[in-house]
Amino acid sequence: MEFTYTVTNRVAEIVMNQPPVNAFNSTGWFNLARTIRAAGEDAGVSVLILRAEGRGFCAGVDIKELAKDGSKIVAVNKGCYESFEAVHRCKVPVIAATHGFVLGGGIGLSGAADIIIASEDSYFGLPEIDRGAMGGASHFLRMLPLQKVRRLFYTGESITAAEMAKWGAIEEVVPRDKLVEAAWALAAKIAGKSPKALRLAKEALNGIEPVDIERNYRFEQGFTLELYTSPDSQEARDAFVEKRDAKFG
């Protein structure tokens, strides 16, 4: 089971559930994108909650799929792009409710959302540099200042929910057992507004953003593809799957 989708009182909820770490292969990303778009197109939906079950929110792409077949990077790139775009361009507000790890593609999903509510155990990062890939900085830049993103991108380090909140990236940090309740409370408040006004507000807010994150992310993905043509990328993926330190020439 990759995820479930339900609608209650004008609130749609997508719950990712892909053990062990909610990492999706190319097919999974395309399926997620289609479901997010469907929520936005549903006249009976006024707000969407995106959350997860399991150990963490989302660990990104399925590295094992790419380690077996590097050519899958084209489909994975496209699937990630469509999922993040679906969140950002969803016709209704999207609340990302995160817990545990929010890594790689998890940054794309949460960074594309309108509002983030995080549990106290959430931590955010782009470990791509240690996985033979690039990408995600465009969405991290919606949450954190440029110099902070650069450090995290170069080092592969993570940042806690409490630190993210200091930068204004997270609306609310709550105990893990209160996460779903907090997300639904905010969603219910939003869902009580005029459906027409909410959709116009989402379109207007997207229209006045200073940066086109879809264009920027697509630009980033070109470098992922370039990196994938190098031996360093395959070595990084192999080392990750084999649970050892990478050895670069």
Coordinates of N, CA and C in Angstrom, one line a residue:
M1 N 0.9 -1.2 0.0 CA 0.0 0.0 0.0 C 0.9 1.2 0.0
E2 N 0.7 2.1 -1.0 CA 1.6 3.3 -1.1 C 1.0 4.4 -0.3
F3 N -0.4 4.6 -0.4 CA -1.0 5.6 0.4 C -2.5 5.4 0.3
T4 N -3.3 6.1 1.2 CA -4.7 6.0 1.2 C -5.2 7.5 1.0
Y5 N -6.5 7.5 0.5 CA -7.1 8.8 0.2 C -8.5 8.8 0.7
T6 N -8.9 9.8 1.5 CA -10.2 9.9 2.1 C -10.7 11.4 2.1
V7 N -12.0 11.6 2.1 CA -12.5 13.0 2.2 C -13.6 13.0 3.3
T8 N -13.5 13.9 4.2 CA -14.4 14.1 5.3 C -14.7 15.6 5.6
N9 N -15.9 16.0 5.4 CA -16.3 17.4 5.7 C -15.4 18.4 5.0
R10 N -15.2 18.1 3.7 CA -14.5 19.0 2.8 C -13.0 19.0 3.0
V11 N -12.5 18.1 3.9 CA -11.1 17.9 4.1 C -10.6 16.6 3.5
A12 N -9.7 16.7 2.5 CA -9.2 15.5 1.9 C -7.9 15.1 2.7
E13 N -7.6 13.9 2.8 CA -6.4 13.4 3.5 C -5.7 12.3 2.7
I14 N -4.5 12.5 2.4 CA -3.6 11.5 1.8 C -2.6 11.1 2.9
V15 N -2.7 9.8 3.2 CA -1.8 9.2 4.2 C -0.8 8.3 3.5
M16 N 0.5 8.7 3.4 CA 1.5 7.8 2.8 C 1.8 6.7 3.7
N17 N 1.9 5.5 3.1 CA 2.2 4.3 3.9 C 2.9 3.3 3.1
Q18 N 4.2 3.5 2.9 CA 5.0 2.6 2.0 C 6.3 2.2 2.9
P19 N 6.1 1.2 3.7 CA 7.2 0.7 4.5 C 8.5 0.3 3.7
P20 N 9.7 0.5 4.2 CA 9.9 0.8 5.6 C 10.1 2.3 5.9
V21 N 10.3 3.1 4.8 CA 10.6 4.6 5.1 C 9.8 5.5 4.2
N22 N 8.7 5.1 3.6 CA 7.9 5.9 2.7 C 8.8 6.5 1.6
A23 N 9.6 5.7 1.0 CA 10.4 6.1 -0.2 C 9.7 5.5 -1.4
F24 N 9.4 6.3 -2.4 CA 8.7 5.8 -3.6 C 9.5 5.5 -4.8
N25 N 9.1 4.5 -5.6 CA 9.8 4.3 -6.9 C 9.1 5.2 -7.9
S26 N 9.5 5.2 -9.1 CA 8.9 6.1 -10.1 C 7.4 5.9 -10.3
T27 N 6.9 4.7 -10.2 CA 5.5 4.5 -10.3 C 4.7 5.1 -9.1
G28 N 5.3 5.0 -8.0 CA 4.7 5.5 -6.8 C 4.6 7.0 -6.8
W29 N 5.6 7.7 -7.3 CA 5.5 9.2 -7.4 C 4.5 9.6 -8.4
F30 N 4.3 8.9 -9.5 CA 3.3 9.3 -10.5 C 1.9 9.1 -9.9
N31 N 1.7 8.0 -9.2 CA 0.4 7.7 -8.5 C 0.1 8.8 -7.5
L32 N 1.1 9.2 -6.7 CA 0.9 10.2 -5.7 C 0.5 11.6 -6.4
A33 N 1.1 11.9 -7.5 CA 0.8 13.2 -8.2 C -0.6 13.1 -8.7
R34 N -1.1 12.0 -9.3 CA -2.4 11.9 -9.8 C -3.5 12.1 -8.7
T35 N -3.2 11.5 -7.5 CA -4.1 11.6 -6.4 C -4.2 13.0 -5.8
I36 N -3.1 13.7 -5.7 CA -3.1 15.1 -5.3 C -3.9 16.0 -6.2
R37 N -3.6 15.8 -7.5 CA -4.4 16.6 -8.5 C -5.9 16.3 -8.4
A38 N -6.2 15.1 -8.2 CA -7.6 14.7 -8.1 C -8.3 15.4 -6.9
A39 N -7.6 15.5 -5.8 CA -8.1 16.2 -4.7 C -8.4 17.7 -5.0
G40 N -7.5 18.3 -5.7 CA -7.7 19.7 -6.1 C -8.8 19.9 -7.1
E41 N -9.1 18.9 -7.9 CA -10.2 19.0 -8.9 C -11.5 18.7 -8.3
D42 N -11.6 18.1 -7.1 CA -12.8 17.7 -6.5 C -13.5 18.9 -5.9
A43 N -14.7 19.2 -6.4 CA -15.4 20.4 -5.9 C -15.9 20.2 -4.4
G44 N -15.8 19.0 -3.9 CA -16.2 18.8 -2.5 C -15.1 18.9 -1.6
V45 N -13.9 19.3 -2.1 CA -12.7 19.4 -1.2 C -12.3 20.9 -1.1
S46 N -12.0 21.3 0.1 CA -11.5 22.7 0.3 C -10.1 22.8 0.8
V47 N -9.6 21.7 1.4 CA -8.2 21.7 1.9 C -7.7 20.3 1.9
L48 N -6.4 20.1 1.7 CA -5.8 18.7 1.7 C -4.8 18.6 2.7
I49 N -4.8 17.5 3.5 CA -3.8 17.2 4.5 C -2.9 16.1 3.9
L50 N -1.6 16.3 3.9 CA -0.7 15.2 3.4 C 0.2 14.8 4.6
R51 N 0.0 13.5 5.0 CA 0.8 13.0 6.2 C 1.2 11.6 5.9
A52 N 1.8 11.0 6.9 CA 2.3 9.6 6.7 C 2.1 8.8 7.9
E53 N 2.2 7.5 7.7 CA 2.3 6.5 8.8 C 3.7 6.0 8.8
G54 N 4.1 5.3 9.9 CA 5.4 4.6 9.9 C 6.4 5.5 10.6
R55 N 7.7 5.2 10.3 CA 8.8 5.8 11.0 C 9.1 7.2 10.7
G56 N 8.6 7.7 9.5 CA 8.8 9.1 9.2 C 7.9 9.5 8.0
F57 N 8.0 10.8 7.7 CA 7.1 11.4 6.7 C 7.4 10.8 5.3
C58 N 8.6 11.0 4.9 CA 9.0 10.6 3.5 C 10.6 10.6 3.4
A59 N 11.2 9.5 3.0 CA 12.6 9.5 2.8 C 13.0 9.7 1.3
G60 N 12.0 10.1 0.5 CA 12.4 10.4 -0.9 C 12.2 9.3 -1.9
V61 N 13.2 9.1 -2.7 CA 13.1 8.2 -3.8 C 13.6 6.8 -3.3
D62 N 13.2 5.8 -4.0 CA 13.7 4.4 -3.7 C 15.1 4.2 -4.3
I63 N 16.1 4.4 -3.5 CA 17.5 4.3 -4.0 C 17.8 2.9 -4.5
K64 N 17.2 1.9 -3.9 CA 17.4 0.5 -4.4 C 17.0 0.4 -5.8
E65 N 15.9 1.0 -6.2 CA 15.5 0.9 -7.6 C 16.5 1.5 -8.6
L66 N 17.1 2.6 -8.1 CA 18.1 3.3 -9.0 C 19.4 2.6 -8.9
A67 N 19.7 2.0 -7.8 CA 21.0 1.2 -7.7 C 21.0 0.0 -8.7
K68 N 19.8 -0.5 -8.9 CA 19.7 -1.7 -9.8 C 19.7 -1.2 -11.3
D69 N 19.1 0.0 -11.5 CA 18.9 0.4 -12.9 C 19.0 2.0 -12.9
G70 N 20.2 2.5 -13.2 CA 20.4 3.9 -13.2 C 19.6 4.7 -14.2
S71 N 19.1 4.0 -15.3 CA 18.3 4.6 -16.3 C 17.0 5.1 -15.8
K72 N 16.6 4.5 -14.6 CA 15.3 4.9 -14.1 C 15.3 6.3 -13.6
I73 N 16.4 7.0 -13.5 CA 16.5 8.3 -13.0 C 15.6 9.3 -13.8
V74 N 15.4 9.0 -15.1 CA 14.6 9.9 -15.9 C 13.1 9.8 -15.4
A75 N 12.6 8.6 -15.2 CA 11.2 8.4 -14.8 C 11.1 8.9 -13.3
V76 N 12.1 8.7 -12.5 CA 12.0 9.1 -11.1 C 12.0 10.7 -11.0
N77 N 12.9 11.3 -11.8 CA 12.9 12.8 -11.9 C 11.5 13.3 -12.3
K78 N 10.9 12.7 -13.3 CA 9.6 13.2 -13.8 C 8.6 13.0 -12.7
G79 N 8.6 11.8 -12.1 CA 7.6 11.5 -11.1 C 7.7 12.5 -9.9
C80 N 8.9 12.7 -9.4 CA 9.1 13.7 -8.3 C 8.6 15.1 -8.7
Y81 N 9.0 15.5 -9.9 CA 8.6 16.8 -10.4 C 7.1 16.9 -10.4
E82 N 6.4 15.9 -10.9 CA 4.9 16.0 -11.0 C 4.3 16.0 -9.6
S83 N 4.9 15.3 -8.7 CA 4.3 15.2 -7.3 C 4.5 16.6 -6.6
F84 N 5.6 17.1 -6.7 CA 5.9 18.4 -6.0 C 5.0 19.5 -6.7
E85 N 5.0 19.5 -8.0 CA 4.1 20.5 -8.7 C 2.7 20.3 -8.3
A86 N 2.2 19.1 -8.2 CA 0.8 18.8 -7.8 C 0.5 19.4 -6.5
V87 N 1.4 19.3 -5.5 CA 1.2 19.9 -4.2 C 1.2 21.5 -4.4
H88 N 2.2 22.0 -5.0 CA 2.3 23.5 -5.1 C 1.1 24.1 -5.9
R89 N 0.7 23.4 -7.0 CA -0.3 23.9 -7.9 C -1.7 23.3 -7.5
C90 N -1.8 22.5 -6.5 CA -3.1 22.0 -6.1 C -4.1 23.2 -5.9
K91 N -5.3 23.1 -6.4 CA -6.2 24.2 -6.4 C -6.8 24.5 -5.0
V92 N -6.4 23.7 -4.0 CA -6.8 24.1 -2.6 C -5.6 24.1 -1.8
P93 N -5.6 24.7 -0.6 CA -4.5 24.7 0.3 C -4.1 23.3 0.7
V94 N -2.8 23.1 0.9 CA -2.2 21.8 1.3 C -1.5 22.0 2.6
I95 N -1.8 21.2 3.6 CA -1.2 21.2 4.9 C -0.3 19.9 4.9
A96 N 1.0 20.1 5.1 CA 1.9 18.9 5.3 C 2.0 18.7 6.8
A97 N 1.7 17.5 7.2 CA 1.8 17.2 8.7 C 3.0 16.2 8.8
T98 N 4.1 16.6 9.2 CA 5.3 15.8 9.2 C 5.7 15.2 10.5
H99 N 6.3 14.0 10.5 CA 6.9 13.4 11.7 C 8.2 12.7 11.3
G100 N 9.0 12.4 12.2 CA 10.3 11.7 11.9 C 11.1 12.4 10.8
F101 N 11.6 11.5 9.9 CA 12.5 12.1 8.9 C 11.6 12.7 7.7
V102 N 12.1 13.8 7.3 CA 11.6 14.5 6.1 C 12.8 14.8 5.2
L103 N 13.1 13.8 4.3 CA 14.3 13.8 3.6 C 14.1 13.8 2.1
G104 N 15.0 14.4 1.3 CA 14.9 14.3 -0.1 C 13.6 14.7 -0.7
G105 N 12.8 13.7 -1.2 CA 11.5 14.0 -1.8 C 10.6 14.5 -0.7
G106 N 10.8 14.1 0.6 CA 10.0 14.7 1.7 C 10.1 16.2 1.7
I107 N 11.3 16.7 1.4 CA 11.5 18.2 1.4 C 10.7 18.7 0.2
G108 N 10.7 18.0 -0.9 CA 9.9 18.5 -2.1 C 8.4 18.6 -1.8
L109 N 7.9 17.6 -1.1 CA 6.5 17.6 -0.8 C 6.1 18.6 0.3
S110 N 6.9 18.7 1.4 CA 6.6 19.6 2.4 C 6.9 21.1 2.0
G111 N 8.0 21.2 1.3 CA 8.4 22.6 0.8 C 7.4 23.1 -0.2
A112 N 6.7 22.3 -0.9 CA 5.7 22.8 -1.9 C 4.4 23.1 -1.3
A113 N 4.2 22.6 0.0 CA 2.9 22.8 0.6 C 2.7 24.2 1.1
D114 N 1.4 24.5 1.4 CA 1.1 25.9 1.9 C 1.5 26.1 3.3
I115 N 1.3 25.1 4.1 CA 1.5 25.2 5.6 C 2.2 23.8 6.1
I116 N 3.1 23.9 7.0 CA 3.7 22.7 7.6 C 3.4 22.7 9.1
I117 N 2.9 21.6 9.6 CA 2.8 21.4 11.0 C 3.6 20.1 11.2
A118 N 4.5 20.3 12.2 CA 5.5 19.2 12.4 C 5.5 18.7 13.8
S119 N 5.7 17.4 14.0 CA 5.9 16.8 15.3 C 7.3 17.2 15.8
E120 N 7.4 17.1 17.1 CA 8.7 17.5 17.8 C 9.9 16.6 17.3
D121 N 9.6 15.4 16.8 CA 10.6 14.5 16.4 C 11.0 14.7 14.9
S122 N 10.4 15.6 14.2 CA 10.6 15.8 12.8 C 12.0 16.4 12.6
Y123 N 12.7 15.9 11.6 CA 13.9 16.6 11.1 C 14.0 16.5 9.6
F124 N 14.6 17.6 9.0 CA 14.5 17.9 7.6 C 15.9 17.9 7.0
G125 N 16.1 17.3 5.8 CA 17.4 17.4 5.2 C 17.3 16.9 3.7
L126 N 18.4 17.2 3.0 CA 18.6 16.8 1.7 C 19.9 16.0 1.6
P127 N 19.9 14.7 1.8 CA 21.1 13.8 1.8 C 21.5 13.5 0.4
E128 N 21.0 14.1 -0.6 CA 21.3 13.8 -2.0 C 22.8 13.7 -2.3
I129 N 23.6 14.6 -1.7 CA 25.0 14.6 -2.0 C 25.7 13.3 -1.6
D130 N 25.1 12.6 -0.7 CA 25.6 11.2 -0.3 C 24.9 10.1 -1.0
R131 N 24.0 10.4 -1.9 CA 23.2 9.4 -2.6 C 23.4 9.4 -4.1
G132 N 24.4 10.3 -4.5 CA 24.7 10.3 -6.0 C 23.7 11.1 -6.8
A133 N 23.0 12.1 -6.1 CA 22.0 12.8 -6.8 C 22.0 14.3 -6.4
M134 N 21.1 15.1 -7.0 CA 21.0 16.5 -6.7 C 19.5 16.8 -6.6
G135 N 19.1 18.0 -6.3 CA 17.7 18.4 -6.3 C 17.1 18.6 -5.0
G136 N 16.0 19.5 -4.9 CA 15.3 19.7 -3.7 C 15.6 21.1 -3.1
A137 N 16.7 21.7 -3.5 CA 17.1 23.0 -2.9 C 16.0 24.1 -3.2
S138 N 15.4 24.0 -4.4 CA 14.3 24.9 -4.7 C 13.2 24.9 -3.7
H139 N 12.9 23.8 -3.2 CA 11.8 23.7 -2.2 C 12.3 24.0 -0.8
F140 N 13.5 23.7 -0.5 CA 14.1 24.0 0.8 C 14.2 25.6 0.9
L141 N 14.4 26.2 -0.2 CA 14.5 27.7 -0.2 C 13.2 28.4 0.0
R142 N 12.1 27.6 0.0 CA 10.8 28.2 0.4 C 10.7 28.2 1.9
M143 N 11.6 27.5 2.6 CA 11.5 27.3 4.0 C 12.6 28.0 4.8
L144 N 13.8 28.0 4.2 CA 15.0 28.5 4.9 C 15.8 29.5 4.1
P145 N 16.6 30.3 4.7 CA 17.4 31.3 4.0 C 18.5 30.6 3.2
L146 N 19.0 31.3 2.2 CA 19.9 30.8 1.2 C 21.1 30.2 1.8
Q147 N 21.8 30.9 2.7 CA 23.1 30.4 3.3 C 22.8 29.1 4.1
K148 N 21.7 29.0 4.8 CA 21.4 27.8 5.6 C 21.2 26.7 4.6
V149 N 20.5 26.9 3.5 CA 20.2 25.8 2.6 C 21.5 25.3 2.0
R150 N 22.4 26.3 1.6 CA 23.7 25.9 1.1 C 24.5 25.0 2.0
R151 N 24.6 25.3 3.3 CA 25.3 24.5 4.2 C 24.7 23.1 4.2
L152 N 23.3 23.0 4.4 CA 22.7 21.7 4.5 C 22.8 20.9 3.2
F153 N 22.8 21.6 2.0 CA 22.9 20.9 0.8 C 24.3 20.3 0.6
Y154 N 25.4 21.1 0.9 CA 26.8 20.7 0.8 C 27.1 19.6 1.7
T155 N 26.6 19.6 2.9 CA 27.0 18.6 4.0 C 26.1 17.4 4.0
G156 N 24.9 17.5 3.6 CA 23.9 16.5 3.7 C 23.3 16.4 5.2
E157 N 23.6 17.4 6.0 CA 23.1 17.5 7.3 C 21.6 17.7 7.4
S158 N 21.0 17.4 8.5 CA 19.6 17.7 8.8 C 19.4 18.8 9.8
I159 N 18.2 19.3 9.8 CA 17.8 20.4 10.8 C 16.5 20.0 11.5
T160 N 16.5 20.2 12.8 CA 15.3 19.8 13.5 C 14.1 20.7 13.3
A161 N 12.9 20.2 13.7 CA 11.7 21.0 13.6 C 11.8 22.2 14.4
A162 N 12.4 22.2 15.6 CA 12.5 23.3 16.4 C 13.4 24.4 15.7
E163 N 14.5 24.0 15.1 CA 15.3 24.9 14.4 C 14.6 25.5 13.2
M164 N 13.8 24.7 12.5 CA 13.1 25.1 11.3 C 12.1 26.2 11.7
A165 N 11.4 26.0 12.9 CA 10.4 26.9 13.4 C 11.0 28.3 13.7
K166 N 12.3 28.3 14.1 CA 12.9 29.6 14.4 C 13.1 30.4 13.2
W167 N 13.2 29.8 12.0 CA 13.3 30.5 10.7 C 11.9 30.8 10.1
G168 N 10.9 30.4 10.8 CA 9.5 30.6 10.3 C 9.1 29.6 9.3
A169 N 9.8 28.5 9.1 CA 9.4 27.5 8.1 C 8.3 26.7 8.5
I170 N 8.0 26.5 9.8 CA 7.0 25.6 10.3 C 5.9 26.5 11.1
E171 N 4.7 26.2 10.8 CA 3.6 27.0 11.4 C 3.5 26.5 12.9
E172 N 3.6 25.2 13.2 CA 3.4 24.8 14.5 C 4.2 23.5 14.8
V173 N 4.8 23.4 15.9 CA 5.5 22.2 16.3 C 4.8 21.6 17.5
V174 N 4.4 20.3 17.4 CA 3.5 19.7 18.4 C 4.1 18.3 18.8
P175 N 3.6 17.8 19.9 CA 4.0 16.4 20.3 C 3.6 15.5 19.2
R176 N 4.3 14.4 19.1 CA 4.0 13.4 18.1 C 2.5 12.9 18.1
D177 N 2.0 12.7 19.3 CA 0.7 12.1 19.5 C -0.4 13.2 19.3
K178 N 0.0 14.4 19.0 CA -1.0 15.5 18.8 C -0.9 16.0 17.3
L179 N -0.1 15.4 16.5 CA 0.1 15.9 15.1 C -1.1 15.8 14.3
V180 N -1.8 14.7 14.3 CA -3.0 14.5 13.4 C -4.1 15.4 13.9
E181 N -4.2 15.5 15.2 CA -5.3 16.4 15.8 C -5.0 17.8 15.4
A182 N -3.8 18.3 15.5 CA -3.4 19.7 15.1 C -3.7 19.9 13.6
A183 N -3.3 19.0 12.8 CA -3.5 19.2 11.3 C -5.0 19.3 11.0
W184 N -5.8 18.4 11.6 CA -7.2 18.4 11.3 C -7.9 19.7 11.9
A185 N -7.4 20.2 13.0 CA -8.0 21.4 13.6 C -7.8 22.6 12.7
L186 N -6.6 22.7 12.1 CA -6.3 23.8 11.2 C -7.1 23.6 9.9
A187 N -7.1 22.3 9.4 CA -7.8 22.0 8.2 C -9.3 22.4 8.3
A188 N -9.9 22.0 9.4 CA -11.3 22.3 9.6 C -11.6 23.8 9.6
K189 N -10.7 24.6 10.2 CA -10.8 26.0 10.2 C -10.8 26.6 8.8
I190 N -9.8 26.1 8.0 CA -9.7 26.5 6.6 C -10.9 26.1 5.8
A191 N -11.3 24.8 6.0 CA -12.5 24.3 5.2 C -13.8 25.0 5.5
G192 N -13.9 25.8 6.6 CA -15.1 26.5 6.9 C -15.2 27.8 6.1
K193 N -14.2 28.2 5.4 CA -14.2 29.4 4.6 C -14.9 29.1 3.2
S194 N -15.2 30.2 2.5 CA -15.8 30.0 1.2 C -14.9 29.2 0.2
P195 N -15.5 28.1 -0.3 CA -14.7 27.3 -1.3 C -14.2 28.1 -2.4
K196 N -15.0 29.0 -3.0 CA -14.6 29.8 -4.1 C -13.4 30.7 -3.7
A197 N -13.5 31.4 -2.5 CA -12.5 32.3 -2.0 C -11.2 31.5 -1.8
L198 N -11.2 30.3 -1.2 CA -10.0 29.5 -1.0 C -9.3 29.2 -2.3
R199 N -10.0 28.8 -3.3 CA -9.4 28.5 -4.6 C -8.8 29.7 -5.2
L200 N -9.5 30.8 -5.1 CA -8.9 32.1 -5.7 C -7.7 32.5 -4.9
A201 N -7.8 32.3 -3.6 CA -6.6 32.7 -2.7 C -5.4 31.9 -3.0
K202 N -5.6 30.6 -3.3 CA -4.5 29.7 -3.6 C -3.8 30.2 -4.9
E203 N -4.7 30.4 -5.9 CA -4.2 30.9 -7.2 C -3.4 32.2 -7.1
A204 N -4.0 33.1 -6.3 CA -3.4 34.4 -6.2 C -2.1 34.3 -5.4
L205 N -2.0 33.6 -4.4 CA -0.7 33.4 -3.6 C 0.3 32.8 -4.5
N206 N 0.0 31.8 -5.2 CA 1.0 31.2 -6.1 C 1.4 32.2 -7.2
G207 N 0.5 33.0 -7.6 CA 0.9 34.0 -8.7 C 1.8 35.1 -8.3
I208 N 1.8 35.4 -7.0 CA 2.7 36.5 -6.5 C 4.0 36.0 -5.9
E209 N 4.2 34.7 -5.9 CA 5.5 34.2 -5.3 C 6.7 34.8 -6.2
P210 N 7.7 35.1 -5.5 CA 8.9 35.8 -6.3 C 9.7 34.8 -7.1
V211 N 9.6 33.5 -6.8 CA 10.4 32.5 -7.6 C 9.5 31.4 -8.1
D212 N 9.8 31.0 -9.3 CA 9.1 29.9 -10.0 C 9.8 28.6 -9.6
I213 N 9.2 27.9 -8.5 CA 9.9 26.8 -8.0 C 9.9 25.6 -9.0
E214 N 8.9 25.5 -9.8 CA 8.8 24.4 -10.8 C 10.0 24.6 -11.8
R215 N 10.2 25.8 -12.3 CA 11.2 26.0 -13.3 C 12.6 25.8 -12.6
N216 N 12.8 26.3 -11.4 CA 14.0 26.1 -10.7 C 14.3 24.7 -10.4
Y217 N 13.3 23.9 -10.0 CA 13.5 22.5 -9.7 C 13.9 21.7 -10.9
R218 N 13.2 22.1 -12.1 CA 13.6 21.4 -13.3 C 15.0 21.7 -13.7
F219 N 15.5 22.9 -13.4 CA 16.9 23.2 -13.7 C 17.8 22.4 -12.8
E220 N 17.4 22.2 -11.6 CA 18.2 21.4 -10.7 C 18.3 19.9 -11.2
Q221 N 17.2 19.4 -11.7 CA 17.2 18.0 -12.1 C 18.1 17.7 -13.2
G222 N 18.4 18.8 -14.0 CA 19.4 18.6 -15.1 C 20.8 18.2 -14.5
F223 N 21.1 18.7 -13.4 CA 22.4 18.4 -12.7 C 22.4 17.0 -12.1
T224 N 21.2 16.6 -11.7 CA 21.0 15.2 -11.2 C 21.3 14.2 -12.3
L225 N 20.8 14.5 -13.5 CA 21.0 13.6 -14.6 C 22.5 13.6 -15.0
E226 N 23.1 14.8 -15.0 CA 24.5 14.9 -15.3 C 25.4 14.1 -14.3
L227 N 25.0 14.2 -13.0 CA 25.8 13.5 -12.0 C 25.6 12.0 -12.2
Y228 N 24.4 11.5 -12.6 CA 24.2 10.1 -12.8 C 25.0 9.5 -13.9
T229 N 25.6 10.3 -14.8 CA 26.5 9.7 -15.8 C 27.9 9.5 -15.3
S230 N 28.2 9.9 -14.1 CA 29.5 9.8 -13.5 C 29.6 8.5 -12.7
P231 N 30.8 7.9 -12.5 CA 31.0 6.8 -11.7 C 30.8 7.1 -10.2
D232 N 31.0 8.4 -9.8 CA 30.8 8.8 -8.4 C 29.3 8.6 -8.0
S233 N 28.4 8.8 -8.9 CA 27.0 8.6 -8.6 C 26.7 7.1 -8.3
Q234 N 27.2 6.3 -9.2 CA 26.9 4.8 -9.0 C 27.6 4.3 -7.7
E235 N 28.8 4.8 -7.4 CA 29.5 4.4 -6.2 C 28.7 4.9 -4.9
A236 N 28.1 6.1 -5.0 CA 27.4 6.6 -3.8 C 26.1 5.7 -3.6
R237 N 25.4 5.4 -4.7 CA 24.2 4.5 -4.5 C 24.6 3.1 -4.0
D238 N 25.7 2.6 -4.6 CA 26.1 1.2 -4.2 C 26.5 1.2 -2.7
A239 N 27.2 2.3 -2.3 CA 27.6 2.4 -0.9 C 26.4 2.5 0.0
F240 N 25.4 3.2 -0.4 CA 24.2 3.4 0.5 C 23.5 2.0 0.6
V241 N 23.3 1.3 -0.5 CA 22.6 0.1 -0.5 C 23.4 -1.0 0.3
E242 N 24.7 -0.9 0.2 CA 25.6 -1.9 0.8 C 26.0 -1.5 2.3
K243 N 25.5 -0.3 2.7 CA 25.7 0.1 4.0 C 27.2 0.2 4.4
R244 N 28.0 0.9 3.5 CA 29.4 1.2 3.7 C 29.7 2.6 3.3
D245 N 30.9 3.0 3.6 CA 31.4 4.3 3.2 C 31.7 4.3 1.7
A246 N 31.3 5.4 1.0 CA 31.6 5.5 -0.4 C 33.1 5.8 -0.6
K247 N 33.7 5.3 -1.7 CA 35.1 5.5 -2.0 C 35.2 6.2 -3.4
F248 N 35.5 7.5 -3.4 CA 35.6 8.2 -4.7 C 37.1 8.3 -5.1
G249 N 37.2 8.2 -6.5 CA 38.6 8.3 -7.0 C 39.3 9.6 -6.9

